[in-house]
C-alpha cells in the first residue's frame, strides 16, 4: 500500500500509457468479433509484425540516441506508416488464407478458432526464422542488421524521453503525451469512420444481420476485408507507440500483449469500440496498481483476476454489449 500511495501518479499515468496500447490492439479483436463473431487470435502477430516494420525503418535511417528531434519525428512518421502498412498487409493475408476459405465453406466457428491459433504460431515462427530464410536466399550478410539472431530481443537505440511537466511526483514526458494523444485521436477517427462512412455503415449492417445486408447489396467479402485492414492499421499504430515507449521487440512479443488486449476488449464489452478503449485504460492502470500492492511478479495475474471479477458481476462487459449481441 505504501508503494501505491507514494507513487500513485506515476503508476496511474504509466498505466494509462500502457493501457492506450492495449486499447488500440483490442480494437482489432472487437472489430473482427463484431462483424464475424469470431475471435482472431492471430491479431497479436499482426501487432508483432508492425513492431518489426517500425524498428527496421528506424534502423535503416540510422536512428541513435544522438538523433535530432526533427529528424527523429520524420523517422517516427515514416516508421508509423510502414508499421500500419505491414500490419494491414499481414491482416489482409490472414483473412485471405486463414478465414475466407472457412467462411466460404461455412465451417464451424471452432474450426476458424483453431485456424487462427495455427496462423498465430506460423506467423511467430516465420519471424523467428527470418535469419535462416535470408541465408537460404543468399541475403543473410546484406540483411544482417535486420535478420541476425532472429530469436533474440531486437532493440532500438532512441533518444531519452524529455520531461515536460510534473504531476504529483511524476514527470510527464513527451512520449507519454504522444501515446495518450495518438490513442485518443485514432479512437475518435475510427468511431467517426464506422459511424459516418459508407464502409463503416456496411460493417455495421453485416454485424447486425449479414443476410439482410446481402439482400440490400452489401458485399460482405469486401466488408470483411476492410475490417481486417482497419484492425491491422490500428495494430500498426499500437506497434509504433509501443516501440517508441519501450524500444524492444521479438518474434513472440505479441503473445502476452495480445492476450491482455483481448482481455481489455472483453472487459469493455467485446464488439463495442468505446468499450475496447475503456477496457484497455482500466486494465493498464489496474496492472500498475495491483503490482504496487502485491508485487510486480503478479502483474499479469492482476489483469486476469480483474477480468474474472468483472465478468462475474457484468458478463456483457462494462459498457453492456453482450457477446451474443456484439456490434461493430
Short mmCIF file of C-alpha atoms in Angstrom, two decimals:
data_model
loop_
_atom_site.label_atom_id
_atom_site.label_comp_id
_atom_site.label_asym_id
_atom_site.label_seq_id
_atom_site.Cartn_x
_atom_site.Cartn_y
_atom_site.Cartn_z
CA UNK A 1 0.00 0.00 0.00
CA UNK A 2 2.91 2.37 0.76
CA UNK A 3 4.25 1.98 -2.79
CA UNK A 4 0.83 2.69 -4.30
CA UNK A 5 0.34 5.85 -2.23
CA UNK A 6 3.91 7.08 -2.69
CA UNK A 7 3.94 6.51 -6.48
CA UNK A 8 0.25 6.98 -7.20
CA UNK A 9 0.60 9.48 -10.06
CA UNK A 10 3.47 7.60 -11.72
CA UNK A 11 1.59 4.30 -11.56
CA UNK A 12 -1.60 5.88 -12.88
CA UNK A 13 -0.09 7.81 -15.78
CA UNK A 14 2.20 5.00 -16.93
CA UNK A 15 -0.79 2.65 -16.60
CA UNK A 16 -2.84 4.89 -18.88
CA UNK A 17 0.02 4.95 -21.39
CA UNK A 18 0.30 1.16 -21.47
CA UNK A 19 -3.48 0.87 -21.47
CA UNK A 20 -3.63 3.04 -24.59
CA UNK A 21 -1.54 0.44 -26.44
CA UNK A 22 -3.81 -2.34 -25.14
CA UNK A 23 -6.84 -0.38 -26.34
CA UNK A 24 -5.59 0.07 -29.90
CA UNK A 25 -4.80 -3.65 -30.21
CA UNK A 26 -8.14 -4.50 -28.60
CA UNK A 27 -9.94 -2.60 -31.38
CA UNK A 28 -8.78 -5.25 -33.86
CA UNK A 29 -10.26 -8.04 -31.76
CA UNK A 30 -13.53 -6.21 -31.24
CA UNK A 31 -13.91 -5.23 -34.91
CA UNK A 32 -13.47 -8.80 -36.17
CA UNK A 33 -15.73 -10.20 -33.48
CA UNK A 34 -18.35 -7.56 -34.19
CA UNK A 35 -18.52 -8.44 -37.88
CA UNK A 36 -17.75 -12.19 -37.91
CA UNK A 37 -18.46 -13.28 -34.33
CA UNK A 38 -15.02 -14.93 -34.44
CA UNK A 39 -12.00 -14.45 -32.18
CA UNK A 40 -8.95 -13.60 -34.27
CA UNK A 41 -6.19 -14.94 -32.02
CA UNK A 42 -3.59 -14.23 -34.71
CA UNK A 43 -4.15 -10.48 -34.23
CA UNK A 44 -1.28 -10.44 -31.70
CA UNK A 45 1.12 -11.42 -34.51
CA UNK A 46 -0.31 -8.64 -36.69
CA UNK A 47 0.85 -6.30 -33.91
CA UNK A 48 4.25 -8.05 -33.69
CA UNK A 49 4.93 -7.61 -37.42
CA UNK A 50 4.16 -3.92 -37.01
CA UNK A 51 6.78 -3.56 -34.28
CA UNK A 52 9.43 -5.06 -36.56
CA UNK A 53 8.42 -2.87 -39.51
CA UNK A 54 8.80 0.23 -37.36
CA UNK A 55 12.13 -0.96 -35.94
CA UNK A 56 13.53 -1.83 -39.39
CA UNK A 57 12.70 1.64 -40.73
CA UNK A 58 14.47 3.36 -37.85
CA UNK A 59 17.49 1.05 -38.19
CA UNK A 60 17.59 1.79 -41.94
CA UNK A 61 17.59 5.54 -41.20
CA UNK A 62 20.33 5.10 -38.59
CA UNK A 63 18.36 6.26 -35.54
CA UNK A 64 20.52 6.64 -32.42
CA UNK A 65 20.39 8.40 -29.03
CA UNK A 66 22.11 11.38 -30.73
CA UNK A 67 19.44 11.78 -33.43
CA UNK A 68 17.97 15.28 -33.52
CA UNK A 69 14.35 15.97 -32.63
CA UNK A 70 13.09 16.89 -36.11
CA UNK A 71 14.94 14.02 -37.76
CA UNK A 72 13.51 11.63 -35.19
CA UNK A 73 9.97 12.93 -35.79
CA UNK A 74 10.37 12.28 -39.50
CA UNK A 75 11.68 8.77 -38.85
CA UNK A 76 8.79 8.01 -36.49
CA UNK A 77 6.22 9.18 -39.07
CA UNK A 78 7.76 7.02 -41.80
CA UNK A 79 8.09 4.14 -39.34
CA UNK A 80 4.43 4.50 -38.31
CA UNK A 81 3.32 4.38 -41.96
CA UNK A 82 5.47 1.28 -42.52
CA UNK A 83 4.11 -0.39 -39.36
CA UNK A 84 0.50 0.36 -40.35
CA UNK A 85 1.11 -0.92 -43.90
CA UNK A 86 2.85 -4.06 -42.64
CA UNK A 87 0.16 -4.87 -40.06
CA UNK A 88 -2.67 -4.17 -42.51
CA UNK A 89 -0.97 -6.36 -45.12
CA UNK A 90 -0.47 -9.25 -42.69
CA UNK A 91 -4.08 -8.92 -41.52
CA UNK A 92 -5.28 -8.99 -45.14
CA UNK A 93 -3.24 -12.14 -45.88
CA UNK A 94 -4.60 -13.67 -42.68
CA UNK A 95 -8.16 -13.01 -43.80
CA UNK A 96 -7.48 -14.45 -47.25
CA UNK A 97 -5.64 -17.60 -46.10
CA UNK A 98 -6.93 -18.48 -42.63
CA UNK A 99 -10.53 -17.23 -42.66
CA UNK A 100 -12.08 -16.78 -46.11
CA UNK A 101 -11.90 -20.44 -47.20
CA UNK A 102 -13.55 -21.46 -43.92
CA UNK A 103 -16.26 -18.81 -44.18
CA UNK A 104 -16.90 -19.76 -47.81
CA UNK A 105 -17.32 -23.43 -46.83
CA UNK A 106 -19.42 -22.49 -43.77
CA UNK A 107 -17.04 -24.27 -41.42
CA UNK A 108 -17.90 -24.35 -37.70
CA UNK A 109 -16.60 -21.42 -35.67
CA UNK A 110 -14.43 -23.79 -33.66
CA UNK A 111 -12.53 -24.62 -36.87
CA UNK A 112 -11.97 -20.92 -37.53
CA UNK A 113 -10.69 -20.52 -33.98
CA UNK A 114 -8.20 -23.36 -34.45
CA UNK A 115 -7.16 -21.88 -37.79
CA UNK A 116 -6.46 -18.54 -36.10
CA UNK A 117 -4.35 -20.17 -33.38
CA UNK A 118 -2.39 -22.09 -36.04
CA UNK A 119 -1.85 -18.90 -38.04
CA UNK A 120 -0.62 -17.18 -34.88
CA UNK A 121 2.08 -19.79 -34.32
CA UNK A 122 3.01 -19.83 -38.02
CA UNK A 123 3.49 -16.04 -38.16
CA UNK A 124 5.52 -16.02 -34.96
CA UNK A 125 7.80 -18.79 -36.22
CA UNK A 126 8.13 -17.09 -39.61
CA UNK A 127 9.57 -14.02 -37.88
CA UNK A 128 11.78 -16.21 -35.71
CA UNK A 129 13.23 -17.90 -38.80
CA UNK A 130 13.92 -14.72 -40.78
CA UNK A 131 17.69 -15.15 -40.43
CA UNK A 132 17.56 -18.67 -41.86
CA UNK A 133 15.23 -17.57 -44.67
CA UNK A 134 17.60 -14.71 -45.58
CA UNK A 135 20.60 -17.07 -45.53
CA UNK A 136 18.74 -19.56 -47.72
CA UNK A 137 18.28 -16.95 -50.46
CA UNK A 138 21.84 -15.61 -50.09
CA UNK A 139 20.91 -12.30 -48.41
CA UNK A 140 21.99 -13.13 -44.87
CA UNK A 141 25.01 -10.78 -44.85
CA UNK A 142 23.26 -7.93 -46.68
CA UNK A 143 20.28 -8.04 -44.31
CA UNK A 144 22.23 -8.81 -41.14
CA UNK A 145 21.12 -5.63 -39.27
CA UNK A 146 17.50 -6.75 -39.73
CA UNK A 147 17.58 -10.55 -39.53
CA UNK A 148 20.63 -11.62 -37.45
CA UNK A 149 19.90 -13.58 -34.23
CA UNK A 150 16.24 -13.72 -35.14
CA UNK A 151 15.08 -15.23 -31.84
CA UNK A 152 16.84 -12.68 -29.64
CA UNK A 153 15.42 -9.37 -28.49
CA UNK A 154 15.54 -6.74 -31.26
CA UNK A 155 16.27 -3.38 -29.65
CA UNK A 156 16.29 0.21 -30.89
CA UNK A 157 18.62 2.95 -29.68
CA UNK A 158 16.47 6.04 -29.26
CA UNK A 159 16.94 9.40 -27.50
CA UNK A 160 15.70 9.53 -23.93
CA UNK A 161 12.18 10.93 -23.36
CA UNK A 162 12.09 14.63 -22.45
CA UNK A 163 10.20 15.63 -19.28
CA UNK A 164 7.60 18.33 -19.95
CA UNK A 165 5.85 18.94 -16.62
CA UNK A 166 5.21 17.30 -13.28
CA UNK A 167 2.01 15.82 -11.88
CA UNK A 168 2.40 14.84 -8.24
CA UNK A 169 5.72 13.06 -8.06
CA UNK A 170 5.86 12.03 -11.73
CA UNK A 171 7.47 13.89 -14.60
CA UNK A 172 5.22 13.53 -17.63
CA UNK A 173 7.34 13.09 -20.77
CA UNK A 174 6.78 13.94 -24.41
CA UNK A 175 6.47 10.20 -25.12
CA UNK A 176 3.67 9.83 -22.56
CA UNK A 177 1.71 12.68 -24.13
CA UNK A 178 2.35 11.38 -27.66
CA UNK A 179 0.96 7.94 -26.82
CA UNK A 180 -2.11 9.20 -24.97
CA UNK A 181 -2.94 11.76 -27.67
CA UNK A 182 -2.36 9.34 -30.55
CA UNK A 183 -4.54 6.65 -28.99
CA UNK A 184 -7.38 9.12 -28.41
CA UNK A 185 -7.14 10.54 -31.95
CA UNK A 186 -7.13 7.07 -33.52
CA UNK A 187 -10.09 6.01 -31.40
CA UNK A 188 -12.09 9.10 -32.42
CA UNK A 189 -11.13 8.64 -36.08
CA UNK A 190 -12.26 5.01 -36.02
CA UNK A 191 -15.51 5.92 -34.29
CA UNK A 192 -16.26 8.52 -36.98
CA UNK A 193 -15.23 6.12 -39.74
CA UNK A 194 -17.55 3.35 -38.54
CA UNK A 195 -20.50 5.70 -37.99
CA UNK A 196 -20.21 8.13 -40.89
CA UNK A 197 -18.60 6.41 -43.89
CA UNK A 198 -20.17 4.03 -46.38
CA UNK A 199 -17.76 1.22 -45.48
CA UNK A 200 -18.44 1.82 -41.80
CA UNK A 201 -22.19 1.61 -42.31
CA UNK A 202 -21.70 -1.58 -44.32
CA UNK A 203 -19.66 -3.05 -41.45
CA UNK A 204 -22.44 -2.27 -39.01
CA UNK A 205 -25.03 -3.75 -41.36
CA UNK A 206 -23.11 -7.02 -41.76
CA UNK A 207 -22.57 -7.17 -37.99
CA UNK A 208 -26.27 -6.76 -37.27
CA UNK A 209 -27.73 -9.03 -39.95
CA UNK A 210 -25.48 -10.49 -42.69
CA UNK A 211 -28.35 -11.98 -44.71
CA UNK A 212 -30.36 -8.76 -44.84
CA UNK A 213 -27.20 -6.78 -45.60
CA UNK A 214 -26.50 -9.10 -48.56
CA UNK A 215 -30.08 -8.61 -49.84
CA UNK A 216 -29.52 -4.85 -49.69
CA UNK A 217 -26.45 -5.19 -51.93
CA UNK A 218 -23.71 -5.09 -49.31
CA UNK A 219 -20.64 -7.08 -50.41
CA UNK A 220 -19.81 -8.99 -47.21
CA UNK A 221 -16.44 -10.23 -48.51
CA UNK A 222 -15.31 -6.67 -49.13
CA UNK A 223 -16.60 -5.59 -45.73
CA UNK A 224 -14.66 -8.39 -44.01
CA UNK A 225 -11.51 -7.38 -45.89
CA UNK A 226 -11.91 -3.80 -44.74
CA UNK A 227 -12.50 -5.00 -41.19
CA UNK A 228 -9.18 -6.85 -41.13
CA UNK A 229 -7.34 -3.96 -42.80
CA UNK A 230 -8.66 -1.38 -40.32
CA UNK A 231 -7.89 -3.65 -37.39
CA UNK A 232 -4.39 -4.12 -38.82
CA UNK A 233 -3.86 -0.36 -39.15
CA UNK A 234 -4.84 0.08 -35.50
CA UNK A 235 -2.40 -2.68 -34.53
CA UNK A 236 0.33 -0.95 -36.58
CA UNK A 237 -0.24 2.33 -34.75
CA UNK A 238 -0.18 0.46 -31.44
CA UNK A 239 3.09 -1.20 -32.50
CA UNK A 240 4.57 2.22 -33.28
CA UNK A 241 3.60 3.63 -29.89
CA UNK A 242 4.84 0.51 -28.13
CA UNK A 243 8.25 0.74 -29.84
CA UNK A 244 8.54 4.47 -29.17
CA UNK A 245 7.90 3.78 -25.48
CA UNK A 246 9.80 0.52 -24.89
CA UNK A 247 12.09 0.19 -27.94
CA UNK A 248 12.31 -3.62 -27.92
CA UNK A 249 10.50 -6.48 -29.65
CA UNK A 250 10.96 -10.13 -30.55
CA UNK A 251 9.13 -12.81 -32.50
CA UNK A 252 6.84 -13.74 -29.59
CA UNK A 253 6.31 -10.24 -28.23
CA UNK A 254 2.72 -10.15 -29.41
CA UNK A 255 1.50 -13.15 -27.42
CA UNK A 256 1.11 -11.77 -23.90
CA UNK A 257 0.21 -8.27 -25.08
CA UNK A 258 -2.38 -9.78 -27.41
CA UNK A 259 -3.93 -11.82 -24.61
CA UNK A 260 -4.18 -8.69 -22.47
CA UNK A 261 -5.66 -6.69 -25.33
CA UNK A 262 -8.26 -9.41 -25.82
CA UNK A 263 -8.92 -9.22 -22.09
CA UNK A 264 -9.42 -5.46 -22.43
CA UNK A 265 -11.86 -5.99 -25.31
CA UNK A 266 -13.92 -8.48 -23.30
CA UNK A 267 -13.74 -6.33 -20.19
CA UNK A 268 -15.09 -3.27 -22.00
CA UNK A 269 -17.72 -5.28 -23.90
CA UNK A 270 -16.41 -7.08 -26.97
CA UNK A 271 -17.94 -5.68 -30.14
CA UNK A 272 -18.07 -2.21 -28.59
CA UNK A 273 -15.37 0.18 -29.88
CA UNK A 274 -15.58 2.55 -26.94
CA UNK A 275 -15.58 -0.43 -24.61
CA UNK A 276 -12.22 -1.53 -26.05
CA UNK A 277 -10.74 1.88 -25.20
CA UNK A 278 -12.23 1.88 -21.71
CA UNK A 279 -11.16 -1.72 -21.06
CA UNK A 280 -7.61 -1.03 -22.20
CA UNK A 281 -7.18 2.04 -19.99
CA UNK A 282 -8.66 0.31 -16.94
CA UNK A 283 -6.51 -2.76 -17.49
CA UNK A 284 -3.30 -0.73 -17.79
CA UNK A 285 -3.96 1.21 -14.59
CA UNK A 286 -5.17 -1.87 -12.68
CA UNK A 287 -2.00 -3.75 -13.58
CA UNK A 288 0.19 -0.99 -12.20
CA UNK A 289 -1.87 -0.53 -9.05
CA UNK A 290 -2.01 -4.28 -8.49
CA UNK A 291 1.73 -4.74 -8.95
CA UNK A 292 2.32 -1.97 -6.38
CA UNK A 293 0.04 -3.70 -3.87
CA UNK A 294 1.08 -7.35 -4.23
CA UNK A 295 4.35 -7.26 -6.17
CA UNK A 296 5.35 -6.75 -9.79
CA UNK A 297 5.76 -10.52 -10.27
CA UNK A 298 1.95 -10.77 -10.02
CA UNK A 299 1.28 -8.03 -12.56
CA UNK A 300 -0.06 -10.38 -15.22
CA UNK A 301 -2.24 -12.21 -12.71
CA UNK A 302 -3.95 -8.96 -11.74
CA UNK A 303 -5.25 -8.45 -15.26
CA UNK A 304 -6.96 -11.82 -15.46
CA UNK A 305 -8.33 -11.73 -11.91
CA UNK A 306 -9.88 -8.36 -12.72
CA UNK A 307 -11.41 -9.81 -15.88
CA UNK A 308 -12.95 -12.71 -13.94
CA UNK A 309 -14.39 -10.38 -11.30
CA UNK A 310 -15.95 -8.04 -13.87
CA UNK A 311 -17.45 -10.90 -15.89
CA UNK A 312 -18.87 -12.48 -12.73
CA UNK A 313 -20.87 -9.34 -11.97
CA UNK A 314 -21.29 -7.97 -15.52
CA UNK A 315 -20.94 -10.76 -18.12
CA UNK A 316 -21.61 -8.40 -21.03
CA UNK A 317 -18.63 -6.18 -20.14
CA UNK A 318 -18.54 -2.70 -18.67
CA UNK A 319 -20.41 -0.95 -21.49
CA UNK A 320 -23.09 -3.56 -21.73
CA UNK A 321 -22.55 -5.26 -25.07
CA UNK A 322 -23.14 -8.97 -24.58
CA UNK A 323 -21.03 -11.42 -26.56
CA UNK A 324 -24.05 -12.72 -28.41
CA UNK A 325 -25.26 -9.25 -29.41
CA UNK A 326 -21.96 -7.56 -30.17
CA UNK A 327 -21.99 -4.86 -32.80
CA UNK A 328 -19.17 -3.11 -34.64
#
